[in-house]
Short mmCIF file of N, CA and C in Angstrom, two decimals:
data_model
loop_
_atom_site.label_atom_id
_atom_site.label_comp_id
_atom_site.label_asym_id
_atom_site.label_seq_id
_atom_site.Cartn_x
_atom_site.Cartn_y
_atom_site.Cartn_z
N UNK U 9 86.99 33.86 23.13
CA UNK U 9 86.73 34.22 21.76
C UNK U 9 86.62 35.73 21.66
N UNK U 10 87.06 36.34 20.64
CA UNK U 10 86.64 37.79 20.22
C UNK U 10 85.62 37.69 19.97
N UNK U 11 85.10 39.21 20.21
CA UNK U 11 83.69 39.57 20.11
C UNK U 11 83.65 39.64 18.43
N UNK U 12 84.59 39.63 17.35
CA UNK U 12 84.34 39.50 15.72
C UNK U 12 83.94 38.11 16.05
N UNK U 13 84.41 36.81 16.84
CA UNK U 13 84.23 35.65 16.51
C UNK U 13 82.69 35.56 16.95
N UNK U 14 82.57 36.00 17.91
CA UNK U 14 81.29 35.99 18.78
C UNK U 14 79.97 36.14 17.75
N UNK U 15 80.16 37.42 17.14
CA UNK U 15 79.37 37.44 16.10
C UNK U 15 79.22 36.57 15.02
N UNK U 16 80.02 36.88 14.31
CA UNK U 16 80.31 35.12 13.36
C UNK U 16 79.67 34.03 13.53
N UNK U 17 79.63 33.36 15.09
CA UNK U 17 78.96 32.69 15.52
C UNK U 17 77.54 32.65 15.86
N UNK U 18 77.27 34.08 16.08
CA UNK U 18 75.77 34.41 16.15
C UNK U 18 74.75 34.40 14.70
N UNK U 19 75.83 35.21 13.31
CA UNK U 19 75.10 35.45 12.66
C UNK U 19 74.81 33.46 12.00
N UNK U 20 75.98 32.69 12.22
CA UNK U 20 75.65 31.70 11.66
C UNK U 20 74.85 30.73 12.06
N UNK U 21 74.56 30.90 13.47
CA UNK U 21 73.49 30.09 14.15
C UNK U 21 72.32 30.69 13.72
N UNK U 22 71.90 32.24 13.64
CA UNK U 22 70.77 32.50 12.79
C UNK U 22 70.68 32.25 11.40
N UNK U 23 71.36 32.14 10.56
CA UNK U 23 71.55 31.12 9.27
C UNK U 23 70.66 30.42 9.37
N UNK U 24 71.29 29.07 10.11
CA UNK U 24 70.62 27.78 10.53
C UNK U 24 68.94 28.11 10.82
N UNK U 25 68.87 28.37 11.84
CA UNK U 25 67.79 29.01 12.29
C UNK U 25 66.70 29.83 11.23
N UNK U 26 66.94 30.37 10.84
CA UNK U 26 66.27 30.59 9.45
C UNK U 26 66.01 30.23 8.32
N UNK U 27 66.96 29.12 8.15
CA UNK U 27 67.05 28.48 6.90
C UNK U 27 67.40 29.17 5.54
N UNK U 28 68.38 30.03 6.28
CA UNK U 28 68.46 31.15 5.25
C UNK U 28 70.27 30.58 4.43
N UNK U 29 70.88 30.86 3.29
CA UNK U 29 72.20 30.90 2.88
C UNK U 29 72.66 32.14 3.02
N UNK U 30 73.76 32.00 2.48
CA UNK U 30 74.77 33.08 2.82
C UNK U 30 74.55 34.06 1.78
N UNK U 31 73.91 33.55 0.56
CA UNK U 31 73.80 34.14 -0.67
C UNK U 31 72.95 35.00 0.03
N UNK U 32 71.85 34.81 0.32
CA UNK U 32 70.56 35.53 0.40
C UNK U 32 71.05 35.92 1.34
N UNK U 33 71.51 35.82 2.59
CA UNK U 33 72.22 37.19 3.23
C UNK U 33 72.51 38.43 3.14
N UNK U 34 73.39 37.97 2.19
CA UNK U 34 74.22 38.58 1.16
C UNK U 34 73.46 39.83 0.26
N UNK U 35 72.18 39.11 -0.21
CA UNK U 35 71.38 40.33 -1.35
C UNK U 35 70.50 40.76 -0.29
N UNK U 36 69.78 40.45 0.93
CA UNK U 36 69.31 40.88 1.80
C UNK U 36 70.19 42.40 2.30
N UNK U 37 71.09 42.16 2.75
CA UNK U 37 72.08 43.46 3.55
C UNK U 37 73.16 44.02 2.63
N UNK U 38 72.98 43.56 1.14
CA UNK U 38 74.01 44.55 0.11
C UNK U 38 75.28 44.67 0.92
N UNK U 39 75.39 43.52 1.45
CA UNK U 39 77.04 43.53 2.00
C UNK U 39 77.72 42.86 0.70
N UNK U 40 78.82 43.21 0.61
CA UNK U 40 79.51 42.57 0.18
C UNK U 40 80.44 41.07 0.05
N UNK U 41 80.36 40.20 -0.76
CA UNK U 41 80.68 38.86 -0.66
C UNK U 41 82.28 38.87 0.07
N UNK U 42 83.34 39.77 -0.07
CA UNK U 42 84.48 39.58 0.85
C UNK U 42 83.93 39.79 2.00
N UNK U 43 82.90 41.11 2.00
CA UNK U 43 82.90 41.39 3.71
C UNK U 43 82.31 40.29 4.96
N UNK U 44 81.67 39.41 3.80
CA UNK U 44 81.06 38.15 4.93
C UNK U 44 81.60 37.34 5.04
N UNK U 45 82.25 36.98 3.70
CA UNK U 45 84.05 35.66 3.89
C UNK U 45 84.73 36.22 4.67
N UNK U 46 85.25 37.23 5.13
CA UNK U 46 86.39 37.47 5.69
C UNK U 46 85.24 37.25 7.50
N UNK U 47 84.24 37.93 7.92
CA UNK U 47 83.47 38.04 8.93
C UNK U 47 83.24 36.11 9.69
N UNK U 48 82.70 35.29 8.60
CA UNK U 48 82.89 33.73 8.67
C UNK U 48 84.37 32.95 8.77
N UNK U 49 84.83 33.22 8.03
CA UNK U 49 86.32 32.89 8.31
C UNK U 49 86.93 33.43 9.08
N UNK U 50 86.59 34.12 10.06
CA UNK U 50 87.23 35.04 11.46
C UNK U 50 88.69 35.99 11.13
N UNK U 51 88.67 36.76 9.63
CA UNK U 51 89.59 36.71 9.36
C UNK U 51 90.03 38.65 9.77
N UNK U 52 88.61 39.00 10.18
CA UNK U 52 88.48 40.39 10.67
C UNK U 52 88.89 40.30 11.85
N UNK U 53 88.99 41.87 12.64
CA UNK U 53 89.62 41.86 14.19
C UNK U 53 88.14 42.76 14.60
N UNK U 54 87.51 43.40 13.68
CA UNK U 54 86.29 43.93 14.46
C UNK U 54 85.42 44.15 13.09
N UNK U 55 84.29 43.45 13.73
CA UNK U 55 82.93 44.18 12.57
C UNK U 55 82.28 45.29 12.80
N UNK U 56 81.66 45.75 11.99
CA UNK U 56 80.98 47.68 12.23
C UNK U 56 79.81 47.24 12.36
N UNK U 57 79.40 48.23 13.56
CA UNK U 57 78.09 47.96 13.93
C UNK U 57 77.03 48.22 12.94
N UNK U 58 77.97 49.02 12.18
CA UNK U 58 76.73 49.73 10.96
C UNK U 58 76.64 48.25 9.91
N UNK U 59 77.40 47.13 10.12
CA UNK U 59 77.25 45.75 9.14
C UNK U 59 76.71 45.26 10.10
N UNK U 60 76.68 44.59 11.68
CA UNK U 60 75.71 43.71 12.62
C UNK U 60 74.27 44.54 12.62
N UNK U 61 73.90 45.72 12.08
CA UNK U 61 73.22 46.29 12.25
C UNK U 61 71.82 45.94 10.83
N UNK U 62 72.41 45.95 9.74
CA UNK U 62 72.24 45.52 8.27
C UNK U 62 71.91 43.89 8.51
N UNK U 63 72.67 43.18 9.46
CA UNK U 63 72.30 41.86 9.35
C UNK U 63 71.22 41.56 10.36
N UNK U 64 71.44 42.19 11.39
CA UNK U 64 69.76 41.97 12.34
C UNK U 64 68.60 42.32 11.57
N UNK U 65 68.73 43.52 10.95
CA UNK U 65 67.48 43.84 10.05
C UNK U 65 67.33 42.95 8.95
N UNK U 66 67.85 41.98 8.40
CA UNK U 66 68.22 40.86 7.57
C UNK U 66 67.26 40.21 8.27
N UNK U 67 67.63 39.40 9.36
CA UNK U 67 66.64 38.51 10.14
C UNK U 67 65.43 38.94 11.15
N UNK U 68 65.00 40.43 10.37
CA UNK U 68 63.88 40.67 11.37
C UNK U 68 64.45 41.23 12.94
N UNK U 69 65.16 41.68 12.98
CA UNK U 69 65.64 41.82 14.57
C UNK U 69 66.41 43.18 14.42
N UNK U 70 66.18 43.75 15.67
CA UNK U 70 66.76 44.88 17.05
C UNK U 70 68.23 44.81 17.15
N UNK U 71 69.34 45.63 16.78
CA UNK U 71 70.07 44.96 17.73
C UNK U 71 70.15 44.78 19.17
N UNK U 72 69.42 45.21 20.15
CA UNK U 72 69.17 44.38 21.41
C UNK U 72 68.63 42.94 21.46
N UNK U 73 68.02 42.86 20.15
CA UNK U 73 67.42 41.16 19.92
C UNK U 73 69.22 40.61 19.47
N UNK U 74 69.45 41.40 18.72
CA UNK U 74 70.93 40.52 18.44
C UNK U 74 71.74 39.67 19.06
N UNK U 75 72.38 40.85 20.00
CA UNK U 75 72.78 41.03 20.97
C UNK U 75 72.53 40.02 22.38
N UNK U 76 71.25 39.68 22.31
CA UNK U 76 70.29 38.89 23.58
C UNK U 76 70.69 37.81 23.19
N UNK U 77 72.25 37.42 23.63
CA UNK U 77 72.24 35.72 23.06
C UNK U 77 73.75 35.27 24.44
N UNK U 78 73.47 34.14 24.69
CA UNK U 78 74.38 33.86 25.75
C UNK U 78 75.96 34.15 25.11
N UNK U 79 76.07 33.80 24.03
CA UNK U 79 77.57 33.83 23.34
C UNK U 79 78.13 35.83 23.84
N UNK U 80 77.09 36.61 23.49
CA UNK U 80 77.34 37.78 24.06
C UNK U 80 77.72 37.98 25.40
N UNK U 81 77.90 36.56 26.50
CA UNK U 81 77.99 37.37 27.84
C UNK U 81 79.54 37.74 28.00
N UNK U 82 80.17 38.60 29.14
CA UNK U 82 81.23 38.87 29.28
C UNK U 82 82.05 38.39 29.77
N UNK U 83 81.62 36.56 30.14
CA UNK U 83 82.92 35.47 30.14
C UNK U 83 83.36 34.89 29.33
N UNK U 84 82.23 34.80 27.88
CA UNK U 84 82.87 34.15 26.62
C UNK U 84 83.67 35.41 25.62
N UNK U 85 83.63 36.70 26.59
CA UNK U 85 84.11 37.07 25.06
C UNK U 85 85.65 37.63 25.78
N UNK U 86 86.95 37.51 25.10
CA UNK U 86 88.08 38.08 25.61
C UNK U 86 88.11 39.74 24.79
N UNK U 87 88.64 40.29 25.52
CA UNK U 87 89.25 42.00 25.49
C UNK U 87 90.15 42.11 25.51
#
């Protein structure tokens, strides 16, 4: 998986995990509604750290807390 998918996958397991929607995501980190359709639908080739950055602070978190997740190790992600 790419590391865009990787994320994708991270931010949506914290979703779950929070019990949070996409909406409130959304007005949480003043991202924009394409920029998270296109980020969920894997339709990006790389996200800006300055947006994974907006969404950890969304859920209370570091990005080293982000980051701290097995999907991050360097056999699931291709280069």
């Amino acid at each position: 998986m790419t590391l865009a998918e990787a994320v994708s996958k991270r931010v949506k397991n914290l979703l779950d995990l929070n019990e949070m929607s996409e909406y409130a995501l959304r007005k949480k980190t003043c991202l924009s509604e394409k920029t998270l359709t296109f980020m969920f639908k894997n339709k990006t080739k790389d996200v800006k750290l300055s947006t994974i950055r907006l969404i950890a602070e969304a859920f209370g978190m570091t990005l080293s807390e982000f980051f701290n997740d097995e999907i991050f190790n360097f056999n699931n992600i291709d280069y």
